[in-house]
PDB file of C-alpha atoms in Angstrom:
ATOM      1  CA  MET A   9      -5.156-121.439 -15.984  1.00 43.00           C
ATOM      2  CA  SER A  10      -6.955-119.230 -18.521  1.00 57.00           C
ATOM      3  CA  ASP A  11      -6.023-115.552 -18.779  1.00 79.00           C
ATOM      4  CA  ARG A  12      -9.494-114.726 -19.986  1.00 90.00           C
ATOM      5  CA  PRO A  13     -11.528-112.553 -17.570  1.00 95.00           C
ATOM      6  CA  PRO A  14     -14.459-114.367 -15.950  1.00 96.00           C
ATOM      7  CA  PHE A  15     -18.046-113.716 -16.953  1.00 97.00           C
ATOM      8  CA  LEU A  16     -20.295-113.310 -13.918  1.00 98.00           C
ATOM      9  CA  GLU A  17     -23.828-114.121 -15.006  1.00 97.00           C
ATOM     10  CA  ALA A  18     -27.084-112.775 -13.601  1.00 96.00           C
ATOM     11  CA  GLU A  19     -27.493-115.523 -10.985  1.00 97.00           C
ATOM     12  CA  VAL A  20     -24.070-114.711  -9.553  1.00 97.00           C
ATOM     13  CA  VAL A  21     -24.968-111.015  -9.365  1.00 98.00           C
ATOM     14  CA  LYS A  22     -28.263-111.830  -7.631  1.00 97.00           C
ATOM     15  CA  LYS A  23     -26.434-113.931  -5.045  1.00 97.00           C
ATOM     16  CA  PHE A  24     -23.899-111.292  -4.033  1.00 97.00           C
ATOM     17  CA  LEU A  25     -25.613-107.959  -4.702  1.00 97.00           C
ATOM     18  CA  THR A  26     -27.783-107.776  -1.585  1.00 97.00           C
ATOM     19  CA  TYR A  27     -29.410-104.515  -0.594  1.00 97.00           C
ATOM     20  CA  THR A  28     -27.846-104.766   2.862  1.00 96.00           C
ATOM     21  CA  ALA A  29     -24.362-104.693   1.351  1.00 96.00           C
ATOM     22  CA  LEU A  30     -25.179-102.352  -1.539  1.00 97.00           C
ATOM     23  CA  ILE A  31     -26.976 -99.439   0.111  1.00 98.00           C
ATOM     24  CA  PRO A  32     -24.068 -98.230   2.308  1.00 97.00           C
ATOM     25  CA  LEU A  33     -21.746 -98.269  -0.730  1.00 97.00           C
ATOM     26  CA  LEU A  34     -24.225 -96.269  -2.789  1.00 98.00           C
ATOM     27  CA  LYS A  35     -24.657 -93.673  -0.046  1.00 98.00           C
ATOM     28  CA  THR A  36     -20.895 -93.123   0.057  1.00 97.00           C
ATOM     29  CA  ALA A  37     -20.681 -92.993  -3.743  1.00 97.00           C
ATOM     30  CA  LEU A  38     -23.477 -90.407  -3.955  1.00 98.00           C
ATOM     31  CA  ILE A  39     -21.821 -88.244  -1.284  1.00 97.00           C
ATOM     32  CA  ASN A  40     -18.451 -88.435  -3.034  1.00 97.00           C
ATOM     33  CA  PHE A  41     -20.021 -87.697  -6.411  1.00 97.00           C
ATOM     34  CA  SER A  42     -21.781 -84.552  -5.189  1.00 97.00           C
ATOM     35  CA  ALA A  43     -18.781 -83.364  -3.157  1.00 95.00           C
ATOM     36  CA  GLY A  44     -16.867 -82.605  -6.359  1.00 88.00           C
ATOM     37  CA  THR A  45     -13.497 -83.417  -4.780  1.00 91.00           C
ATOM     38  CA  GLY A  46     -12.349 -85.707  -7.576  1.00 91.00           C
ATOM     39  CA  ALA A  47     -12.936 -88.867  -5.561  1.00 94.00           C
ATOM     40  CA  VAL A  48     -15.446 -89.782  -8.274  1.00 96.00           C
ATOM     41  CA  VAL A  49     -14.674 -89.202 -11.942  1.00 96.00           C
ATOM     42  CA  GLN A  50     -17.708 -89.668 -14.153  1.00 96.00           C
ATOM     43  CA  PRO A  51     -18.720 -87.962 -17.399  1.00 95.00           C
ATOM     44  CA  VAL A  52     -22.343 -87.733 -18.452  1.00 94.00           C
ATOM     45  CA  ARG A  53     -23.163 -90.896 -20.378  1.00 94.00           C
ATOM     46  CA  THR A  54     -22.647 -90.993 -24.134  1.00 96.00           C
ATOM     47  CA  ILE A  55     -25.805 -91.931 -26.045  1.00 94.00           C
ATOM     48  CA  VAL A  56     -25.846 -93.302 -29.591  1.00 96.00           C
ATOM     49  CA  PRO A  57     -29.328 -93.392 -31.192  1.00 93.00           C
ATOM     50  CA  VAL A  58     -30.260 -96.514 -33.167  1.00 93.00           C
ATOM     51  CA  ALA A  59     -32.856 -94.639 -35.187  1.00 90.00           C
ATOM     52  CA  ASN A  60     -33.976 -97.488 -37.463  1.00 90.00           C
ATOM     53  CA  TYR A  61     -35.203 -99.512 -34.483  1.00 89.00           C
ATOM     54  CA  GLY A  62     -36.206 -96.914 -31.885  1.00 87.00           C
ATOM     55  CA  GLY A  63     -33.234 -97.820 -29.714  1.00 90.00           C
ATOM     56  CA  PHE A  64     -30.283 -96.241 -27.945  1.00 92.00           C
ATOM     57  CA  LEU A  65     -26.813 -97.389 -26.920  1.00 95.00           C
ATOM     58  CA  GLY A  66     -25.377 -95.811 -23.783  1.00 95.00           C
ATOM     59  CA  VAL A  67     -21.769 -95.914 -22.549  1.00 97.00           C
ATOM     60  CA  MET A  68     -21.244 -95.162 -18.849  1.00 97.00           C
ATOM     61  CA  PRO A  69     -17.660 -95.102 -17.494  1.00 98.00           C
ATOM     62  CA  ALA A  70     -16.676 -94.122 -13.942  1.00 98.00           C
ATOM     63  CA  TYR A  71     -13.783 -94.311 -11.506  1.00 98.00           C
ATOM     64  CA  SER A  72     -13.991 -94.184  -7.710  1.00 97.00           C
ATOM     65  CA  ALA A  73     -10.713 -93.404  -5.974  1.00 95.00           C
ATOM     66  CA  THR A  74     -12.339 -94.178  -2.628  1.00 93.00           C
ATOM     67  CA  ASP A  75     -13.336 -97.680  -3.715  1.00 94.00           C
ATOM     68  CA  ASP A  76     -10.431 -98.102  -6.162  1.00 95.00           C
ATOM     69  CA  ALA A  77     -13.020 -99.178  -8.700  1.00 97.00           C
ATOM     70  CA  LEU A  78     -12.939 -98.615 -12.467  1.00 98.00           C
ATOM     71  CA  ALA A  79     -15.713 -99.785 -14.783  1.00 98.00           C
ATOM     72  CA  THR A  80     -17.790 -99.054 -17.844  1.00 98.00           C
ATOM     73  CA  LYS A  81     -21.375-100.110 -18.334  1.00 98.00           C
ATOM     74  CA  VAL A  82     -22.660-100.566 -21.863  1.00 97.00           C
ATOM     75  CA  VAL A  83     -26.459-100.438 -21.990  1.00 95.00           C
ATOM     76  CA  THR A  84     -29.070-100.572 -24.728  1.00 94.00           C
ATOM     77  CA  PHE A  85     -32.660 -99.455 -24.294  1.00 86.00           C
ATOM     78  CA  TYR A  86     -35.475 -99.610 -26.815  1.00 85.00           C
ATOM     79  CA  GLU A  87     -38.626 -97.539 -26.894  1.00 71.00           C
ATOM     80  CA  ASN A  88     -40.720 -99.675 -29.249  1.00 56.00           C
ATOM     81  CA  LYS A  89     -40.923-103.294 -28.090  1.00 51.00           C
ATOM     82  CA  ARG A  90     -44.469-104.191 -29.065  1.00 47.00           C
ATOM     83  CA  ALA A  91     -44.981-107.505 -30.771  1.00 42.00           C
ATOM     84  CA  ALA A  92     -46.770-107.666 -34.126  1.00 39.00           C
ATOM     85  CA  ASP A  93     -49.942-108.521 -32.234  1.00 40.00           C
ATOM     86  CA  GLU A  94     -50.750-105.521 -29.994  1.00 41.00           C
ATOM     87  CA  ASN A  95     -52.234-107.875 -27.396  1.00 41.00           C
ATOM     88  CA  GLU A  96     -49.032-109.912 -27.165  1.00 41.00           C
ATOM     89  CA  ILE A  97     -46.293-108.850 -24.729  1.00 43.00           C
ATOM     90  CA  SER A  98     -42.848-108.720 -26.308  1.00 48.00           C
ATOM     91  CA  ALA A  99     -40.404-111.351 -25.084  1.00 54.00           C
ATOM     92  CA  PHE A 100     -37.558-108.836 -25.202  1.00 64.00           C
ATOM     93  CA  PRO A 101     -36.888-106.549 -22.231  1.00 69.00           C
ATOM     94  CA  SER A 102     -36.458-102.835 -22.895  1.00 75.00           C
ATOM     95  CA  HIS A 103     -32.936-102.761 -21.444  1.00 80.00           C
ATOM     96  CA  HIS A 104     -29.827-104.924 -21.844  1.00 90.00           C
ATOM     97  CA  SER A 105     -26.543-104.122 -20.140  1.00 95.00           C
ATOM     98  CA  THR A 106     -23.055-105.427 -19.449  1.00 98.00           C
ATOM     99  CA  VAL A 107     -20.442-104.055 -17.044  1.00 98.00           C
ATOM    100  CA  LEU A 108     -16.725-104.236 -17.804  1.00 98.00           C
ATOM    101  CA  LEU A 109     -14.724-104.114 -14.555  1.00 98.00           C
ATOM    102  CA  PHE A 110     -11.065-103.079 -14.853  1.00 98.00           C
ATOM    103  CA  GLU A 111      -8.024-103.217 -12.603  1.00 97.00           C
ATOM    104  CA  PRO A 112      -7.278 -99.525 -11.888  1.00 97.00           C
ATOM    105  CA  ARG A 113      -3.541-100.152 -11.345  1.00 96.00           C
ATOM    106  CA  ASN A 114      -2.866-101.268 -14.912  1.00 96.00           C
ATOM    107  CA  GLY A 115      -6.102-101.077 -16.904  1.00 96.00           C
ATOM    108  CA  SER A 116      -6.477-104.822 -17.422  1.00 97.00           C
ATOM    109  CA  LEU A 117      -9.972-106.288 -17.692  1.00 97.00           C
ATOM    110  CA  LYS A 118     -10.843-108.089 -14.441  1.00 97.00           C
ATOM    111  CA  ALA A 119     -14.356-109.316 -15.240  1.00 98.00           C
ATOM    112  CA  ILE A 120     -17.334-109.079 -17.546  1.00 98.00           C
ATOM    113  CA  ILE A 121     -20.483-108.869 -15.450  1.00 98.00           C
ATOM    114  CA  ASP A 122     -24.144-109.156 -16.399  1.00 97.00           C
ATOM    115  CA  GLY A 123     -25.448-105.619 -15.950  1.00 97.00           C
ATOM    116  CA  ASN A 124     -29.197-106.135 -15.880  1.00 96.00           C
ATOM    117  CA  VAL A 125     -29.450-107.121 -12.227  1.00 97.00           C
ATOM    118  CA  ILE A 126     -26.917-104.432 -11.286  1.00 98.00           C
ATOM    119  CA  THR A 127     -29.004-101.804 -13.084  1.00 96.00           C
ATOM    120  CA  ASP A 128     -32.254-102.957 -11.519  1.00 96.00           C
ATOM    121  CA  ARG A 129     -30.959-103.254  -7.963  1.00 97.00           C
ATOM    122  CA  ARG A 130     -28.753-100.162  -7.789  1.00 98.00           C
ATOM    123  CA  THR A 131     -31.582 -98.037  -9.242  1.00 97.00           C
ATOM    124  CA  ALA A 132     -34.120 -99.376  -6.768  1.00 98.00           C
ATOM    125  CA  ALA A 133     -31.663 -99.016  -3.893  1.00 98.00           C
ATOM    126  CA  VAL A 134     -31.058 -95.328  -4.718  1.00 98.00           C
ATOM    127  CA  SER A 135     -34.824 -94.745  -4.877  1.00 98.00           C
ATOM    128  CA  ALA A 136     -35.075 -96.356  -1.435  1.00 98.00           C
ATOM    129  CA  ILE A 137     -32.313 -94.099  -0.113  1.00 98.00           C
ATOM    130  CA  ALA A 138     -34.176 -91.039  -1.450  1.00 98.00           C
ATOM    131  CA  THR A 139     -37.446 -92.282   0.025  1.00 98.00           C
ATOM    132  CA  LYS A 140     -35.908 -92.762   3.481  1.00 98.00           C
ATOM    133  CA  LEU A 141     -34.932 -89.095   3.395  1.00 98.00           C
ATOM    134  CA  LEU A 142     -37.947 -87.553   1.659  1.00 98.00           C
ATOM    135  CA  LYS A 143     -41.077 -89.597   2.450  1.00 97.00           C
ATOM    136  CA  PRO A 144     -43.727 -88.133   4.748  1.00 96.00           C
ATOM    137  CA  ALA A 145     -43.499 -89.118   8.411  1.00 93.00           C
ATOM    138  CA  SER A 146     -46.577 -91.301   8.024  1.00 93.00           C
ATOM    139  CA  ALA A 147     -46.328 -93.324   4.816  1.00 95.00           C
ATOM    140  CA  ASP A 148     -48.866 -96.125   4.561  1.00 96.00           C
ATOM    141  CA  VAL A 149     -49.717 -96.330   0.853  1.00 97.00           C
ATOM    142  CA  LEU A 150     -47.221 -97.182  -1.906  1.00 97.00           C
ATOM    143  CA  CYS A 151     -48.074 -96.751  -5.593  1.00 97.00           C
ATOM    144  CA  ILE A 152     -46.069 -98.227  -8.481  1.00 97.00           C
ATOM    145  CA  LEU A 153     -46.735 -97.098 -12.050  1.00 97.00           C
ATOM    146  CA  GLY A 154     -45.180 -99.658 -14.397  1.00 94.00           C
ATOM    147  CA  SER A 155     -44.754-103.434 -14.273  1.00 92.00           C
ATOM    148  CA  GLY A 156     -41.338-104.208 -15.767  1.00 90.00           C
ATOM    149  CA  ALA A 157     -38.006-105.182 -14.245  1.00 91.00           C
ATOM    150  CA  GLN A 158     -37.628-101.913 -12.373  1.00 94.00           C
ATOM    151  CA  ALA A 159     -41.082-102.321 -10.853  1.00 95.00           C
ATOM    152  CA  HIS A 160     -39.999-105.714  -9.516  1.00 94.00           C
ATOM    153  CA  SER A 161     -36.713-104.494  -8.052  1.00 96.00           C
ATOM    154  CA  HIS A 162     -38.343-101.447  -6.471  1.00 97.00           C
ATOM    155  CA  PHE A 163     -41.093-103.556  -4.954  1.00 96.00           C
ATOM    156  CA  GLU A 164     -38.474-105.952  -3.597  1.00 95.00           C
ATOM    157  CA  VAL A 165     -36.374-103.366  -1.774  1.00 97.00           C
ATOM    158  CA  PHE A 166     -39.325-101.230  -0.662  1.00 97.00           C
ATOM    159  CA  MET A 167     -40.979-104.253   0.957  1.00 95.00           C
ATOM    160  CA  GLU A 168     -37.664-105.045   2.644  1.00 95.00           C
ATOM    161  CA  LEU A 169     -37.053-101.546   4.034  1.00 96.00           C
ATOM    162  CA  PHE A 170     -40.487-100.013   4.620  1.00 96.00           C
ATOM    163  CA  SER A 171     -43.788-101.005   6.232  1.00 94.00           C
ATOM    164  CA  PHE A 172     -46.549 -99.992   3.844  1.00 95.00           C
ATOM    165  CA  LYS A 173     -50.079-101.064   4.692  1.00 95.00           C
ATOM    166  CA  GLU A 174     -51.272-100.923   1.092  1.00 95.00           C
ATOM    167  CA  VAL A 175     -49.623-101.328  -2.327  1.00 96.00           C
ATOM    168  CA  LYS A 176     -51.371-100.215  -5.510  1.00 96.00           C
ATOM    169  CA  MET A 177     -50.138-100.412  -9.068  1.00 95.00           C
ATOM    170  CA  TRP A 178     -51.041 -99.596 -12.646  1.00 96.00           C
ATOM    171  CA  SER A 179     -49.546-100.519 -15.999  1.00 94.00           C
ATOM    172  CA  ARG A 180     -50.531 -99.706 -19.563  1.00 90.00           C
ATOM    173  CA  ARG A 181     -50.978-103.437 -20.110  1.00 89.00           C
ATOM    174  CA  ARG A 182     -53.321-104.684 -17.417  1.00 90.00           C
ATOM    175  CA  GLU A 183     -52.223-108.278 -18.013  1.00 90.00           C
ATOM    176  CA  SER A 184     -48.661-107.278 -17.109  1.00 89.00           C
ATOM    177  CA  ALA A 185     -49.839-105.653 -13.885  1.00 90.00           C
ATOM    178  CA  GLU A 186     -51.923-108.686 -12.972  1.00 91.00           C
ATOM    179  CA  LEU A 187     -48.986-111.006 -13.649  1.00 90.00           C
ATOM    180  CA  PHE A 188     -46.790-108.799 -11.461  1.00 88.00           C
ATOM    181  CA  ALA A 189     -49.340-108.839  -8.630  1.00 90.00           C
ATOM    182  CA  SER A 190     -49.806-112.614  -8.837  1.00 89.00           C
ATOM    183  CA  THR A 191     -46.092-113.291  -8.378  1.00 86.00           C
ATOM    184  CA  MET A 192     -45.602-111.027  -5.362  1.00 83.00           C
ATOM    185  CA  LYS A 193     -45.636-112.314  -1.784  1.00 73.00           C
ATOM    186  CA  ALA A 194     -47.651-109.311  -0.615  1.00 80.00           C
ATOM    187  CA  ASN A 195     -51.131-108.160  -1.540  1.00 88.00           C
ATOM    188  CA  VAL A 196     -50.978-105.778  -4.520  1.00 92.00           C
ATOM    189  CA  GLN A 197     -54.083-103.981  -5.787  1.00 94.00           C
ATOM    190  CA  VAL A 198     -54.135-103.638  -9.577  1.00 95.00           C
ATOM    191  CA  CYS A 199     -55.901-100.431 -10.592  1.00 96.00           C
ATOM    192  CA  ALA A 200     -57.702 -99.666 -13.841  1.00 95.00           C
ATOM    193  CA  THR A 201     -56.167 -96.189 -14.200  1.00 96.00           C
ATOM    194  CA  ALA A 202     -53.051 -94.390 -13.059  1.00 96.00           C
ATOM    195  CA  ARG A 203     -55.222 -91.840 -11.285  1.00 97.00           C
ATOM    196  CA  GLU A 204     -56.902 -94.563  -9.243  1.00 97.00           C
ATOM    197  CA  ALA A 205     -53.524 -96.034  -8.295  1.00 97.00           C
ATOM    198  CA  VAL A 206     -52.119 -92.653  -7.235  1.00 97.00           C
ATOM    199  CA  ALA A 207     -55.100 -91.653  -5.079  1.00 95.00           C
ATOM    200  CA  ASP A 208     -54.039 -91.310  -1.402  1.00 95.00           C
ATOM    201  CA  ALA A 209     -50.526 -92.655  -2.122  1.00 97.00           C
ATOM    202  CA  ASP A 210     -47.811 -91.403   0.220  1.00 98.00           C
ATOM    203  CA  VAL A 211     -44.978 -92.712  -1.951  1.00 98.00           C
ATOM    204  CA  ILE A 212     -45.214 -93.035  -5.745  1.00 98.00           C
ATOM    205  CA  ILE A 213     -42.741 -94.805  -8.040  1.00 98.00           C
ATOM    206  CA  THR A 214     -42.862 -94.244 -11.802  1.00 98.00           C
ATOM    207  CA  VAL A 215     -40.945 -96.906 -13.717  1.00 95.00           C
ATOM    208  CA  THR A 216     -42.399 -96.763 -17.227  1.00 93.00           C
ATOM    209  CA  MET A 217     -41.258 -96.320 -20.817  1.00 89.00           C
ATOM    210  CA  ALA A 218     -43.700 -93.415 -21.195  1.00 92.00           C
ATOM    211  CA  THR A 219     -42.824 -90.561 -23.525  1.00 92.00           C
ATOM    212  CA  GLU A 220     -45.779 -88.410 -22.415  1.00 95.00           C
ATOM    213  CA  PRO A 221     -46.851 -87.685 -18.813  1.00 96.00           C
ATOM    214  CA  ILE A 222     -48.672 -90.515 -17.041  1.00 96.00           C
ATOM    215  CA  LEU A 223     -48.632 -88.844 -13.599  1.00 97.00           C
ATOM    216  CA  LEU A 224     -50.446 -85.515 -13.129  1.00 97.00           C
ATOM    217  CA  GLY A 225     -49.799 -83.135 -10.271  1.00 96.00           C
ATOM    218  CA  GLU A 226     -53.502 -82.730  -9.517  1.00 97.00           C
ATOM    219  CA  TRP A 227     -53.660 -86.415  -8.566  1.00 97.00           C
ATOM    220  CA  VAL A 228     -50.775 -86.312  -6.101  1.00 97.00           C
ATOM    221  CA  LYS A 229     -51.505 -86.031  -2.407  1.00 96.00           C
ATOM    222  CA  PRO A 230     -49.848 -82.928  -0.872  1.00 96.00           C
ATOM    223  CA  GLY A 231     -46.700 -83.971   0.957  1.00 97.00           C
ATOM    224  CA  ALA A 232     -46.286 -87.194  -1.015  1.00 98.00           C
ATOM    225  CA  HIS A 233     -42.907 -88.315  -2.331  1.00 98.00           C
ATOM    226  CA  VAL A 234     -42.352 -89.373  -5.966  1.00 98.00           C
ATOM    227  CA  ASN A 235     -39.456 -91.438  -7.301  1.00 98.00           C
ATOM    228  CA  ALA A 236     -39.369 -90.739 -11.057  1.00 97.00           C
ATOM    229  CA  VAL A 237     -37.226 -93.407 -12.720  1.00 97.00           C
ATOM    230  CA  GLY A 238     -38.407 -93.627 -16.334  1.00 92.00           C
ATOM    231  CA  ALA A 239     -38.273 -90.956 -19.069  1.00 87.00           C
ATOM    232  CA  CYS A 240     -34.509 -91.126 -19.545  1.00 86.00           C
ATOM    233  CA  ARG A 241     -34.396 -88.990 -22.701  1.00 91.00           C
ATOM    234  CA  PRO A 242     -34.630 -85.187 -23.018  1.00 94.00           C
ATOM    235  CA  ASP A 243     -37.913 -85.407 -24.951  1.00 94.00           C
ATOM    236  CA  TRP A 244     -39.600 -88.093 -22.791  1.00 94.00           C
ATOM    237  CA  ARG A 245     -41.939 -87.349 -19.881  1.00 96.00           C
ATOM    238  CA  GLU A 246     -43.559 -89.243 -17.013  1.00 97.00           C
ATOM    239  CA  LEU A 247     -44.581 -86.248 -14.861  1.00 97.00           C
ATOM    240  CA  ASP A 248     -46.583 -83.203 -15.955  1.00 97.00           C
ATOM    241  CA  ASP A 249     -45.683 -79.531 -15.546  1.00 97.00           C
ATOM    242  CA  SER A 250     -48.033 -79.079 -12.603  1.00 96.00           C
ATOM    243  CA  LEU A 251     -46.184 -81.655 -10.510  1.00 97.00           C
ATOM    244  CA  MET A 252     -42.701 -80.646 -11.648  1.00 97.00           C
ATOM    245  CA  GLN A 253     -43.240 -76.938 -10.997  1.00 94.00           C
ATOM    246  CA  HIS A 254     -44.880 -77.345  -7.581  1.00 96.00           C
ATOM    247  CA  CYS A 255     -42.561 -79.850  -5.942  1.00 97.00           C
ATOM    248  CA  VAL A 256     -39.190 -79.733  -4.238  1.00 98.00           C
ATOM    249  CA  LEU A 257     -36.983 -81.417  -6.829  1.00 98.00           C
ATOM    250  CA  TYR A 258     -34.022 -83.644  -5.993  1.00 98.00           C
ATOM    251  CA  VAL A 259     -31.756 -85.413  -8.500  1.00 98.00           C
ATOM    252  CA  ASP A 260     -28.827 -87.831  -8.476  1.00 97.00           C
ATOM    253  CA  SER A 261     -26.769 -85.628 -10.851  1.00 97.00           C
ATOM    254  CA  ARG A 262     -27.618 -82.024 -11.641  1.00 97.00           C
ATOM    255  CA  GLU A 263     -25.474 -82.045 -14.799  1.00 96.00           C
ATOM    256  CA  ALA A 264     -26.949 -85.275 -16.141  1.00 96.00           C
ATOM    257  CA  ALA A 265     -30.533 -84.374 -15.250  1.00 97.00           C
ATOM    258  CA  LEU A 266     -30.298 -81.066 -17.094  1.00 97.00           C
ATOM    259  CA  LYS A 267     -29.044 -82.916 -20.165  1.00 96.00           C
ATOM    260  CA  GLU A 268     -31.108 -86.121 -20.083  1.00 95.00           C
ATOM    261  CA  SER A 269     -34.370 -85.630 -18.182  1.00 96.00           C
ATOM    262  CA  GLY A 270     -37.301 -84.509 -20.281  1.00 96.00           C
ATOM    263  CA  ASP A 271     -39.345 -84.116 -17.099  1.00 97.00           C
ATOM    264  CA  ILE A 272     -36.964 -81.363 -15.976  1.00 97.00           C
ATOM    265  CA  ILE A 273     -35.930 -79.867 -19.322  1.00 97.00           C
ATOM    266  CA  LEU A 274     -39.439 -79.513 -20.764  1.00 96.00           C
ATOM    267  CA  SER A 275     -41.076 -78.301 -17.556  1.00 96.00           C
ATOM    268  CA  GLY A 276     -38.357 -75.821 -16.660  1.00 96.00           C
ATOM    269  CA  ALA A 277     -38.435 -77.105 -13.077  1.00 96.00           C
ATOM    270  CA  GLU A 278     -35.730 -75.882 -10.707  1.00 97.00           C
ATOM    271  CA  ILE A 279     -33.476 -78.466  -9.083  1.00 98.00           C
ATOM    272  CA  PHE A 280     -33.219 -77.978  -5.322  1.00 98.00           C
ATOM    273  CA  ALA A 281     -30.424 -80.433  -4.509  1.00 98.00           C
ATOM    274  CA  GLU A 282     -28.530 -83.565  -5.429  1.00 98.00           C
ATOM    275  CA  LEU A 283     -29.200 -86.591  -3.262  1.00 98.00           C
ATOM    276  CA  GLY A 284     -25.542 -86.710  -2.233  1.00 98.00           C
ATOM    277  CA  GLN A 285     -25.854 -83.196  -0.796  1.00 98.00           C
ATOM    278  CA  VAL A 286     -28.768 -84.309   1.377  1.00 98.00           C
ATOM    279  CA  LEU A 287     -26.848 -87.363   2.552  1.00 98.00           C
ATOM    280  CA  LYS A 288     -23.908 -85.082   3.402  1.00 97.00           C
ATOM    281  CA  GLU A 289     -26.367 -82.725   5.147  1.00 97.00           C
ATOM    282  CA  THR A 290     -25.300 -79.699   3.118  1.00 97.00           C
ATOM    283  CA  LYS A 291     -28.859 -79.460   1.777  1.00 98.00           C
ATOM    284  CA  PRO A 292     -32.040 -80.248   3.750  1.00 98.00           C
ATOM    285  CA  ALA A 293     -34.528 -83.049   3.166  1.00 98.00           C
ATOM    286  CA  LEU A 294     -37.829 -81.163   3.017  1.00 97.00           C
ATOM    287  CA  ALA A 295     -39.978 -84.202   3.730  1.00 96.00           C
ATOM    288  CA  GLU A 296     -42.944 -82.070   4.784  1.00 96.00           C
ATOM    289  CA  LYS A 297     -43.242 -80.800   1.183  1.00 97.00           C
ATOM    290  CA  THR A 298     -44.317 -82.610  -1.975  1.00 98.00           C
ATOM    291  CA  THR A 299     -40.998 -83.985  -3.219  1.00 98.00           C
ATOM    292  CA  VAL A 300     -39.747 -85.574  -6.425  1.00 98.00           C
ATOM    293  CA  PHE A 301     -36.513 -87.510  -6.798  1.00 98.00           C
ATOM    294  CA  LYS A 302     -35.642 -87.666 -10.488  1.00 98.00           C
ATOM    295  CA  SER A 303     -33.268 -90.564 -11.094  1.00 96.00           C
ATOM    296  CA  VAL A 304     -31.300 -90.654 -14.334  1.00 96.00           C
ATOM    297  CA  GLY A 305     -28.876 -93.320 -13.074  1.00 95.00           C
ATOM    298  CA  LEU A 306     -25.161 -92.847 -12.454  1.00 97.00           C
ATOM    299  CA  ALA A 307     -22.220 -94.843 -13.762  1.00 97.00           C
ATOM    300  CA  ILE A 308     -20.584 -94.679 -10.339  1.00 98.00           C
ATOM    301  CA  GLU A 309     -23.514 -96.688  -8.978  1.00 98.00           C
ATOM    302  CA  ASP A 310     -22.782 -99.438 -11.510  1.00 98.00           C
ATOM    303  CA  THR A 311     -19.059 -99.270 -10.784  1.00 98.00           C
ATOM    304  CA  VAL A 312     -19.264 -99.775  -7.014  1.00 98.00           C
ATOM    305  CA  SER A 313     -21.956-102.435  -7.502  1.00 98.00           C
ATOM    306  CA  ALA A 314     -19.795-104.383  -9.964  1.00 98.00           C
ATOM    307  CA  LYS A 315     -16.760-104.234  -7.688  1.00 98.00           C
ATOM    308  CA  LEU A 316     -18.842-105.461  -4.749  1.00 98.00           C
ATOM    309  CA  VAL A 317     -20.061-108.454  -6.752  1.00 98.00           C
ATOM    310  CA  PHE A 318     -16.578-109.256  -8.038  1.00 98.00           C
ATOM    311  CA  ASP A 319     -14.925-108.991  -4.632  1.00 97.00           C
ATOM    312  CA  LEU A 320     -17.504-111.222  -2.942  1.00 97.00           C
ATOM    313  CA  TRP A 321     -17.372-113.731  -5.798  1.00 97.00           C
ATOM    314  CA  SER A 322     -13.557-113.767  -5.717  1.00 96.00           C
ATOM    315  CA  ALA A 323     -13.592-114.484  -1.998  1.00 95.00           C
ATOM    316  CA  THR A 324     -15.416-117.762  -2.693  1.00 94.00           C
ATOM    317  CA  LYS A 325     -12.805-118.993  -5.170  1.00 83.00           C
ATOM    318  CA  THR A 326     -10.213-121.492  -3.913  1.00 64.00           C
ATOM    319  CA  PRO A 327      -6.699-120.612  -5.147  1.00 63.00           C
ATOM    320  CA  GLU A 328      -5.225-123.259  -7.391  1.00 54.00           C
TER     321      GLU A 328
END
């Protein structure tokens, strides 16, 4: 028998990382993270710029005493992916990631796990958790700005958990948006502009690689909820000052958001609460207001997701 740790590829992660199993774990992790009791140990991610190529390398370790889970995600993300021909879509995704799952008792490496599906699904699941808490009572129209992997995972979980009557989307590359819409099992309206897509939307999801605002506050319906997922650098923006300064702002991590989110840093917007505080009911969900959930992504989300996948995979293995 080999002593080498197993590599769990993307198809394995897809099989075991269901939203039904994942969402309760993420709720508990978010509550424990915001409680500050030491049940979750997680530094703000370390970022190494790859200046020659417009890229970044991120290292995201975390430990959950509650779940007895220890892991580090290593992720790369690249701003400039355009092919030589501006009309050609690059074959390379913007993000690549791998999760190293360790045995907390002795520090040995238990598994190497494809991190792309984990990143996509845990991010979308947390947006869904925020939306359950913060969306208006009547939410019929969903808008997605962006057409990449995160757009797909968000669409997947939002169609599973909510009952929207209309879905609209926009992407900088219309061909990408049309391809997205053609592969979905629900009717998706592709819009010519972001403003058109946002009009009358009750819930808005921004999942772009934008570095300048693509969503303006004057377009947003009063009382709508926004999940802002892109703009993961302190000088990148998806949302303008008008929206950021006139919303009730929720985050996954106050410390990380104040260090990493250009939407918050550059607008000077005030953070109202962490999502874990709302789940714990120490802060209210002001769903009657215009709300924004700014997601920067937490290592503890990757850690509990990786352990879930590994445990379910291990349960299918027949001892030799």
